[in-house]
Coordinates of N, CA and C in Angstrom, one line a residue:
X221 N 12.6 12.7 18.1 CA 12.3 11.3 18.1 C 12.7 10.7 19.4
X222 N 11.8 10.1 20.1 CA 12.1 9.6 21.5 C 12.8 8.4 21.5
X223 N 12.4 7.3 20.5 CA 13.2 6.1 20.4 C 13.2 5.6 18.9
X224 N 13.5 4.6 18.7 CA 13.8 4.1 17.4 C 12.2 3.8 17.0
X225 N 11.8 4.2 15.8 CA 10.4 4.0 15.3 C 10.2 2.6 14.9
X226 N 9.0 1.9 15.6 CA 8.8 0.5 15.2 C 8.5 0.5 13.7
X227 N 8.8 -0.7 13.3 CA 8.6 -1.0 11.8 C 7.3 -0.7 11.1
X228 N 6.3 -1.1 11.8 CA 4.8 -1.1 11.3 C 4.5 0.6 11.3
X229 N 4.9 1.3 12.5 CA 4.6 2.8 12.5 C 5.5 3.5 11.4
X230 N 6.7 3.1 11.1 CA 7.4 3.7 10.2 C 6.8 3.6 8.8
X231 N 6.2 2.3 8.5 CA 5.6 2.0 7.3 C 4.4 3.0 7.1
X232 N 3.5 3.0 8.2 CA 2.4 3.8 8.1 C 2.7 5.3 7.9
X233 N 3.7 5.8 8.6 CA 3.9 7.2 8.4 C 4.5 7.5 7.0
X234 N 5.3 6.5 6.5 CA 6.0 6.7 5.2 C 4.9 6.6 4.1
X235 N 3.7 5.7 4.4 CA 2.7 5.8 3.4 C 1.8 7.0 3.4
X236 N 1.7 7.6 4.6 CA 0.8 8.8 4.8 C 1.7 9.9 4.1
X237 N 2.9 10.1 4.3 CA 3.8 11.1 3.5 C 3.5 10.8 2.1
X238 N 3.8 9.7 1.5 CA 3.5 9.5 0.1 C 2.1 10.0 -0.2
X239 N 1.1 9.7 0.3 CA -0.3 10.1 0.1 C -0.3 11.6 0.0
X240 N 0.1 12.2 1.0 CA 0.2 13.7 1.3 C 0.9 14.4 0.2
X241 N 2.2 13.9 0.0 CA 3.0 14.4 -1.1 C 2.4 14.4 -2.5
X242 N 1.6 13.3 -2.8 CA 1.0 13.0 -3.9 C -0.2 14.0 -4.2
X243 N -0.9 14.3 -3.0 CA -2.0 15.1 -3.2 C -1.6 16.7 -3.1
X244 N -0.5 17.0 -2.4 CA -0.3 18.4 -2.1 C 1.1 18.9 -2.7
X245 N 2.0 17.9 -2.9 CA 3.3 18.2 -3.3 C 4.2 18.8 -2.1
X246 N 5.5 18.8 -2.3 CA 6.3 19.1 -1.1 C 6.1 20.7 -0.6
X247 N 6.0 21.5 -1.5 CA 5.9 22.9 -1.1 C 4.8 23.2 -0.3
X248 N 3.6 22.4 -0.4 CA 2.4 22.6 0.4 C 2.2 21.5 1.4
X249 N 3.2 20.6 1.7 CA 3.2 19.4 2.7 C 3.2 20.2 3.9
X250 N 2.3 19.6 4.9 CA 2.4 20.1 6.2 C 2.3 18.7 7.0
X251 N 2.6 18.9 8.3 CA 2.4 17.6 9.2 C 1.0 17.6 9.3
X252 N 0.2 18.4 9.3 CA -1.4 18.3 9.5 C -1.8 17.5 8.3
X253 N -1.3 17.8 7.2 CA -1.7 17.0 5.9 C -1.1 15.6 5.9
X254 N 0.0 15.5 6.6 CA 0.4 14.0 6.6 C -0.4 13.2 7.7
X255 N -0.7 13.9 8.9 CA -1.6 13.5 9.9 C -3.0 12.9 9.2
X256 N -3.5 13.7 8.3 CA -4.8 13.5 7.7 C -4.6 12.3 7.1
X257 N -3.6 11.7 6.4 CA -3.5 10.6 5.7 C -3.1 9.4 6.6
X258 N -3.1 9.7 7.9 CA -2.6 8.5 8.8 C -3.6 8.3 9.9
X259 N -3.3 7.4 10.7 CA -4.2 7.1 11.9 C -3.5 7.9 13.1
X260 N -2.4 8.5 13.0 CA -1.8 9.3 13.9 C -2.2 10.8 13.9
X261 N -2.1 11.3 15.2 CA -2.4 12.8 15.1 C -1.1 13.4 14.9
X262 N -1.2 14.8 14.7 CA 0.0 15.5 14.2 C 1.1 15.5 15.5
X263 N 0.5 15.5 16.7 CA 1.5 15.1 17.8 C 2.2 13.8 17.9
X264 N 1.2 12.8 17.4 CA 1.8 11.5 17.3 C 2.8 11.4 16.3
X265 N 2.7 12.0 15.2 CA 3.8 12.1 14.2 C 5.0 12.6 14.9
X266 N 4.9 13.7 15.6 CA 6.2 14.3 16.2 C 6.7 13.3 17.3
X267 N 6.0 12.6 17.9 CA 6.5 11.5 18.9 C 7.6 10.7 18.3
X268 N 7.3 10.5 17.0 CA 8.2 9.5 16.3 C 9.3 10.2 15.4
X269 N 9.0 11.5 14.9 CA 9.9 12.1 14.1 C 10.0 13.6 14.6
X270 N 11.1 14.1 14.4 CA 11.4 15.4 14.9 C 10.9 16.6 14.1
X271 N 10.9 16.3 12.7 CA 10.5 17.4 11.7 C 9.7 16.6 10.5
X272 N 9.1 17.5 9.9 CA 8.4 17.1 8.5 C 9.5 16.4 7.6
X273 N 10.8 17.0 7.4 CA 11.6 16.4 6.6 C 12.1 15.1 7.1
X274 N 12.2 14.8 8.3 CA 12.4 13.5 8.8 C 11.4 12.6 8.5
X275 N 10.3 13.0 8.2 CA 9.1 12.1 8.0 C 9.2 11.9 6.4
X276 N 9.7 12.9 5.7 CA 9.9 12.8 4.1 C 11.0 11.8 4.2
X277 N 12.1 11.7 4.8 CA 13.3 10.9 4.6 C 12.7 9.4 4.8
X278 N 11.8 9.2 5.8 CA 11.2 7.9 6.2 C 10.5 7.3 5.0
X279 N 9.8 8.3 4.3 CA 9.2 8.0 2.9 C 10.1 7.6 1.8
X280 N 11.3 8.4 1.8 CA 12.2 8.1 0.7 C 13.1 6.8 1.0
X281 N 13.2 6.6 2.4 CA 13.9 5.3 2.4 C 12.8 4.0 2.2
X282 N 11.5 4.1 2.4 CA 10.7 3.2 2.3 C 10.6 3.1 0.7
X283 N 10.6 4.1 0.0 CA 10.4 4.2 -1.5 C 11.6 3.5 -2.0
X284 N 12.8 3.5 -1.6 CA 14.0 3.1 -2.0 C 14.1 1.5 -1.9
X285 N 13.6 1.0 -0.8 CA 13.5 -0.3 -0.7 C 12.3 -1.0 -1.5
X286 N 11.2 -0.3 -1.6 CA 10.2 -0.8 -2.4 C 10.6 -0.9 -3.9
X287 N 11.2 0.2 -4.4 CA 11.7 0.3 -5.8 C 12.7 -0.7 -6.1
X288 N 13.7 -0.9 -5.2 CA 14.7 -1.8 -5.4 C 14.2 -3.2 -5.5
X289 N 13.5 -3.5 -4.6 CA 12.8 -5.0 -4.6 C 12.0 -5.1 -5.8
X290 N 11.2 -4.1 -6.3 CA 10.4 -4.0 -7.6 C 11.3 -4.4 -8.7
X291 N 12.5 -3.8 -8.9 CA 13.4 -4.1 -9.9 C 14.3 -5.3 -9.8
X292 N 14.5 -5.6 -8.7 CA 15.3 -6.9 -8.3 C 14.5 -8.2 -8.5
X293 N 13.0 -8.0 -8.2 CA 12.3 -9.3 -8.2 C 11.3 -9.1 -9.6
X294 N 12.0 -8.9 -10.6 CA 11.4 -8.9 -12.0 C 10.8 -10.3 -12.3
X295 N 9.7 -10.4 -12.9 CA 9.3 -11.8 -13.3 C 10.0 -12.4 -14.4
X296 N 10.4 -11.5 -15.4 CA 11.0 -12.0 -16.5 C 12.5 -12.7 -16.3
X297 N 12.8 -13.5 -17.2 CA 14.0 -14.1 -17.0 C 14.8 -13.7 -18.3
X298 N 16.1 -13.8 -18.3 CA 16.9 -13.3 -19.5 C 17.2 -11.7 -19.4
X299 N 18.1 -11.3 -19.8 CA 18.6 -9.9 -19.7 C 17.8 -9.0 -20.5
X300 N 17.3 -9.3 -21.7 CA 16.6 -8.6 -22.5 C 15.1 -8.4 -22.0
X301 N 14.5 -9.5 -21.4 CA 13.3 -9.3 -21.0 C 13.2 -8.7 -19.7
X302 N 14.2 -8.8 -18.9 CA 14.2 -8.1 -17.6 C 14.4 -6.6 -18.0
X303 N 15.2 -6.3 -18.8 CA 15.4 -4.8 -19.0 C 14.1 -4.3 -19.5
X304 N 13.3 -5.0 -20.4 CA 12.0 -4.4 -20.9 C 11.0 -4.3 -19.7
X305 N 11.1 -5.3 -19.0 CA 10.1 -5.2 -17.7 C 10.5 -4.0 -16.8
X306 N 11.9 -3.9 -16.7 CA 12.3 -2.7 -15.8 C 11.9 -1.5 -16.3
X307 N 11.9 -1.3 -17.7 CA 11.5 0.0 -18.3 C 10.1 0.1 -18.1
X308 N 9.4 -0.9 -18.4 CA 7.9 -0.9 -18.0 C 7.6 -0.3 -16.7
X309 N 8.5 -0.7 -15.7 CA 8.3 -0.1 -14.2 C 8.7 1.4 -13.9
X310 N 9.8 1.7 -14.7 CA 10.3 3.0 -14.4 C 9.8 4.0 -15.3
X311 N 9.2 3.6 -16.5 CA 8.5 4.5 -17.4 C 7.1 4.5 -17.0
X312 N 6.6 5.1 -16.1 CA 5.1 5.1 -15.5 C 4.2 5.6 -16.4
X313 N 3.2 4.9 -16.6 CA 2.1 5.2 -17.6 C 1.2 6.2 -16.8
X314 N 0.6 7.3 -17.6 CA -0.2 8.2 -17.2 C -1.6 7.7 -16.4
X315 N -2.0 6.5 -16.8 CA -3.3 6.0 -16.1 C -2.9 5.4 -14.8
X316 N -1.8 5.2 -14.5 CA -1.3 4.7 -13.1 C -1.3 5.9 -12.2
X317 N -2.4 6.2 -11.7 CA -2.5 7.4 -10.9 C -1.6 7.4 -9.7
X318 N -1.7 6.3 -8.9 CA -0.9 6.3 -7.6 C 0.6 6.4 -7.9
X319 N 1.1 5.8 -8.9 CA 2.5 5.7 -9.2 C 3.0 7.0 -9.9
X320 N 2.0 7.7 -10.8 CA 2.1 8.9 -11.3 C 2.4 10.0 -10.3
X321 N 1.4 9.9 -9.4 CA 1.7 11.1 -8.3 C 2.8 11.0 -7.5
X322 N 3.1 9.7 -7.2 CA 4.3 9.5 -6.4 C 5.6 9.9 -7.1
X323 N 5.7 9.7 -8.4 CA 6.9 10.0 -9.2 C 6.9 11.6 -9.3
X324 N 5.7 12.1 -9.4 CA 5.8 13.7 -9.5 C 6.3 14.2 -8.2
X325 N 5.9 13.5 -7.1 CA 6.2 14.1 -5.7 C 7.8 13.9 -5.4
X326 N 8.3 12.7 -6.0 CA 9.8 12.5 -6.0 C 10.6 13.5 -6.9
X327 N 10.1 13.8 -7.9 CA 10.6 14.9 -8.9 C 10.6 16.2 -8.2
X328 N 9.7 16.6 -7.3 CA 9.5 17.7 -6.7 C 10.6 17.6 -5.7
X329 N 10.8 16.6 -4.9 CA 11.9 16.4 -3.9 C 13.0 16.7 -4.5
X330 N 13.3 16.1 -5.8 CA 14.6 16.2 -6.3 C 15.0 17.7 -6.6
X331 N 14.0 18.5 -7.1 CA 14.3 19.9 -7.3 C 14.5 20.6 -6.1
X332 N 14.2 20.2 -4.8 CA 14.5 20.8 -3.6 C 15.8 20.2 -3.0
X333 N 16.3 19.1 -3.4 CA 17.5 18.6 -2.8 C 18.9 19.4 -3.0
X334 N 19.1 20.3 -3.9 CA 20.2 21.1 -3.8 C 20.3 22.2 -2.8
X335 N 19.1 22.5 -2.2 CA 18.9 23.4 -1.1 C 18.5 22.7 0.1
X336 N 18.4 21.5 0.3 CA 18.0 20.6 1.4 C 18.7 19.5 1.8
X337 N 19.9 19.7 2.6 CA 20.8 18.6 2.9 C 20.2 17.4 3.5
X338 N 19.0 17.5 4.1 CA 18.3 16.3 4.7 C 17.7 15.4 3.5
X339 N 17.5 16.0 2.4 CA 16.7 15.2 1.5 C 17.9 14.6 0.4
X340 N 19.1 15.2 0.5 CA 20.1 14.9 -0.6 C 20.4 13.1 -0.4
X341 N 20.8 12.8 0.8 CA 21.3 11.5 1.1 C 20.2 10.5 0.6
X342 N 19.1 10.5 1.1 CA 18.1 9.6 0.7 C 17.6 9.6 -0.8
X343 N 17.6 10.7 -1.5 CA 17.4 10.9 -2.8 C 18.6 10.2 -3.7
X344 N 19.9 10.5 -3.0 CA 21.0 9.8 -3.9 C 20.9 8.5 -3.8
X345 N 20.6 7.9 -2.5 CA 20.4 6.5 -2.4 C 19.2 5.9 -3.3
X346 N 18.3 6.7 -3.4 CA 17.2 6.1 -4.3 C 17.5 6.1 -5.7
X347 N 18.1 7.1 -6.2 CA 18.5 7.1 -7.6 C 19.7 6.0 -7.9
X348 N 20.7 6.0 -6.9 CA 21.7 5.1 -7.1 C 21.3 3.8 -7.0
X349 N 20.3 3.4 -6.3 CA 20.0 2.0 -6.2 C 19.1 1.6 -7.6
X350 N 18.4 2.5 -8.0 CA 17.8 2.2 -9.5 C 18.8 2.1 -10.5
X351 N 19.8 2.9 -10.4 CA 20.9 2.9 -11.4 C 21.6 1.5 -11.2
X352 N 22.0 1.3 -10.1 CA 22.8 -0.1 -10.0 C 22.0 -1.3 -10.4
X353 N 20.8 -1.3 -10.1 CA 20.0 -2.6 -10.8 C 19.9 -2.4 -12.2
X354 N 19.6 -1.4 -12.7 CA 19.4 -1.4 -14.3 C 21.0 -1.7 -14.8
X355 N 22.0 -1.2 -14.3 CA 23.4 -1.5 -14.7 C 23.7 -3.1 -14.7
X356 N 23.2 -3.6 -13.6 CA 23.3 -5.0 -13.5 C 22.7 -5.8 -14.5
X357 N 21.7 -5.4 -14.9 CA 20.8 -6.1 -15.9 C 21.5 -6.0 -17.2
X358 N 22.0 -4.8 -17.6 CA 22.7 -4.6 -18.8 C 24.0 -5.4 -18.7
X359 N 24.7 -5.2 -17.8 CA 26.0 -6.1 -17.6 C 25.8 -7.5 -17.8
X360 N 24.7 -8.2 -17.3 CA 24.4 -9.4 -17.5 C 24.1 -9.8 -19.0
X361 N 23.5 -8.8 -19.7 CA 23.2 -8.9 -21.0 C 24.4 -9.0 -21.8
X362 N 25.4 -8.1 -21.4 CA 26.6 -8.3 -22.3 C 27.6 -9.6 -22.0
X363 N 27.5 -9.9 -20.7 CA 28.2 -11.1 -20.5 C 27.5 -12.3 -21.1
X364 N 26.3 -12.3 -21.3 CA 25.6 -13.6 -21.9 C 25.5 -13.4 -23.4
X365 N 26.1 -12.3 -24.0 CA 26.2 -12.1 -25.5 C 24.6 -11.7 -26.0
X366 N 23.8 -11.2 -25.0 CA 22.5 -10.8 -25.5 C 22.6 -9.2 -26.0
X367 N 23.3 -8.4 -25.3 CA 23.5 -7.1 -25.7 C 24.9 -6.9 -26.2
X368 N 25.1 -5.8 -27.2 CA 26.3 -5.7 -27.7 C 27.2 -4.9 -26.6
X369 N 28.5 -4.8 -26.9 CA 29.5 -4.1 -25.9 C 29.1 -2.7 -25.7
X370 N 28.5 -2.2 -24.6 CA 28.1 -1.0 -24.4 C 28.5 -0.5 -23.0
X371 N 28.5 0.8 -22.7 CA 28.8 1.2 -21.4 C 27.8 1.2 -20.6
X372 N 27.6 -0.1 -19.7 CA 26.4 -0.5 -19.0 C 25.9 0.6 -18.0
X373 N 26.8 1.2 -17.3 CA 26.4 2.3 -16.5 C 25.9 3.4 -17.4
X374 N 26.4 3.8 -18.5 CA 25.8 5.0 -19.2 C 24.5 4.5 -19.8
X375 N 24.2 3.5 -20.2 CA 22.9 2.9 -20.6 C 21.9 3.1 -19.5
X376 N 22.1 2.5 -18.3 CA 21.4 2.6 -17.2 C 21.0 4.1 -16.8
X377 N 22.1 4.9 -16.8 CA 21.9 6.4 -16.6 C 20.9 6.9 -17.6
X378 N 21.1 6.6 -18.8 CA 20.3 7.1 -19.9 C 18.8 6.8 -19.7
X379 N 18.6 5.4 -19.3 CA 17.2 5.1 -19.3 C 16.6 5.7 -18.0
X380 N 17.5 5.8 -16.9 CA 16.8 6.4 -15.8 C 16.5 7.9 -15.9
X381 N 17.5 8.5 -16.6 CA 17.3 9.9 -16.9 C 16.1 10.2 -17.9
X382 N 15.8 9.3 -18.8 CA 14.7 9.5 -19.5 C 13.5 9.2 -18.9
X383 N 13.4 8.2 -18.1 CA 12.4 8.0 -17.3 C 11.9 9.1 -16.2
X384 N 13.0 9.7 -15.7 CA 12.8 10.8 -14.8 C 12.4 11.8 -15.5
X385 N 12.9 12.2 -16.8 CA 12.5 13.1 -17.6 C 11.0 13.2 -18.0
X386 N 10.5 11.9 -18.2 CA 9.3 11.7 -18.7 C 8.3 12.2 -17.5
X387 N 8.7 12.1 -16.4 CA 7.8 12.5 -15.2 C 7.5 14.0 -15.4
X388 N 8.5 14.7 -15.5 CA 8.3 16.1 -15.8 C 7.4 16.7 -16.9
X389 N 7.3 16.1 -18.0 CA 6.4 16.6 -19.1 C 5.3 15.6 -19.4
X390 N 5.5 14.4 -19.4 CA 4.3 13.4 -19.7 C 3.4 13.2 -18.5
X391 N 4.1 13.0 -17.2 CA 3.2 12.7 -16.1 C 2.7 14.0 -15.5
X392 N 3.5 14.9 -15.2 CA 3.1 16.1 -14.4 C 2.3 17.0 -15.4
X393 N 2.4 17.1 -16.5 CA 1.7 18.0 -17.4 C 0.7 17.2 -18.2
X394 N 0.4 15.9 -17.9 CA -0.5 15.0 -18.4 C -0.7 15.2 -20.0
X395 N 0.5 15.0 -20.7 CA 0.7 15.1 -22.2 C 0.3 13.9 -22.6
X396 N -0.9 13.4 -22.7 CA -1.3 11.9 -23.2 C -0.8 11.6 -24.6
X397 N -0.5 12.5 -25.5 CA -0.1 12.1 -26.8 C 1.3 11.6 -26.8
X398 N 1.9 12.0 -25.7 CA 3.4 11.6 -25.8 C 3.7 10.2 -25.3
X399 N 2.7 9.6 -24.5 CA 3.0 8.3 -23.8 C 3.3 7.1 -24.8
X400 N 2.6 6.9 -25.8 CA 2.7 5.8 -26.7 C 4.1 6.0 -27.5
X401 N 4.4 7.2 -28.1 CA 5.7 7.4 -28.7 C 6.7 7.3 -27.8
X402 N 6.8 7.6 -26.5 CA 7.7 7.7 -25.4 C 8.0 6.2 -25.0
X403 N 7.0 5.4 -24.9 CA 7.2 4.0 -24.7 C 7.8 3.3 -25.8
X404 N 7.5 3.7 -27.1 CA 7.8 3.0 -28.5 C 9.4 3.4 -28.4
X405 N 9.8 4.5 -28.2 CA 11.2 4.9 -28.2 C 12.1 4.2 -27.1
X406 N 11.4 3.8 -26.1 CA 12.2 3.1 -25.0 C 12.5 1.7 -25.5
X407 N 11.4 1.1 -26.2 CA 11.5 0.0 -26.8 C 12.5 -0.2 -27.8
X408 N 12.6 0.9 -28.7 CA 13.6 1.0 -29.7 C 15.0 1.0 -29.3
X409 N 15.3 1.8 -28.2 CA 16.5 1.9 -27.5 C 17.0 0.6 -27.1
X410 N 16.1 -0.2 -26.4 CA 16.5 -1.6 -26.2 C 16.8 -2.4 -27.2
X411 N 16.1 -2.2 -28.2 CA 16.3 -2.9 -29.3 C 17.7 -2.7 -30.0
X412 N 18.1 -1.5 -29.9 CA 19.4 -1.1 -30.4 C 20.6 -1.7 -29.6
X413 N 20.3 -2.2 -28.4 CA 21.3 -2.8 -27.6 C 21.5 -4.2 -27.9
X414 N 20.6 -4.7 -28.6 CA 20.8 -6.2 -28.8 C 21.8 -6.6 -29.9
X415 N 22.5 -7.8 -29.8 CA 23.5 -8.2 -30.7 C 23.1 -8.5 -32.0

């Protein structure tokens, strides 16, 4: 990279990476496929980033900011309604093609993270950010007497793990029959937290 990447360029490249990952997966991702989703040429991508993984990191940083804002700017008020809305956002529905493919791409990146140090930090930031927001909602609910005394971090981790797990079999394998029961069980779990 020759200099700091301008914000607009960073956003465009991150979006191109998201689209290319969603279409091709990480294993088949190339800078040519990223360029095909961008107004930049392959050489133009390399002007801003030193490697394909640096471009993927830019996507992950963008995704972290987007998901954090999405969870922090919930429309619902009150901890119960906020937790339900947060779960609606993290448990992606099969028919939401763009988010489904993006979640599958992130799942694939998570599978590569133990062997790719470049991906570890941004993925840890992404998951930690989501975990902290969910934990904060549960803590607010406990403080306000809406949720019973529970391990807020454990609840947040469970919900995040369940949502991540659903990406593997429900979204990636398109197991349509699992969607409704999965969302019903997430709702039941939140019900079990209520005082």
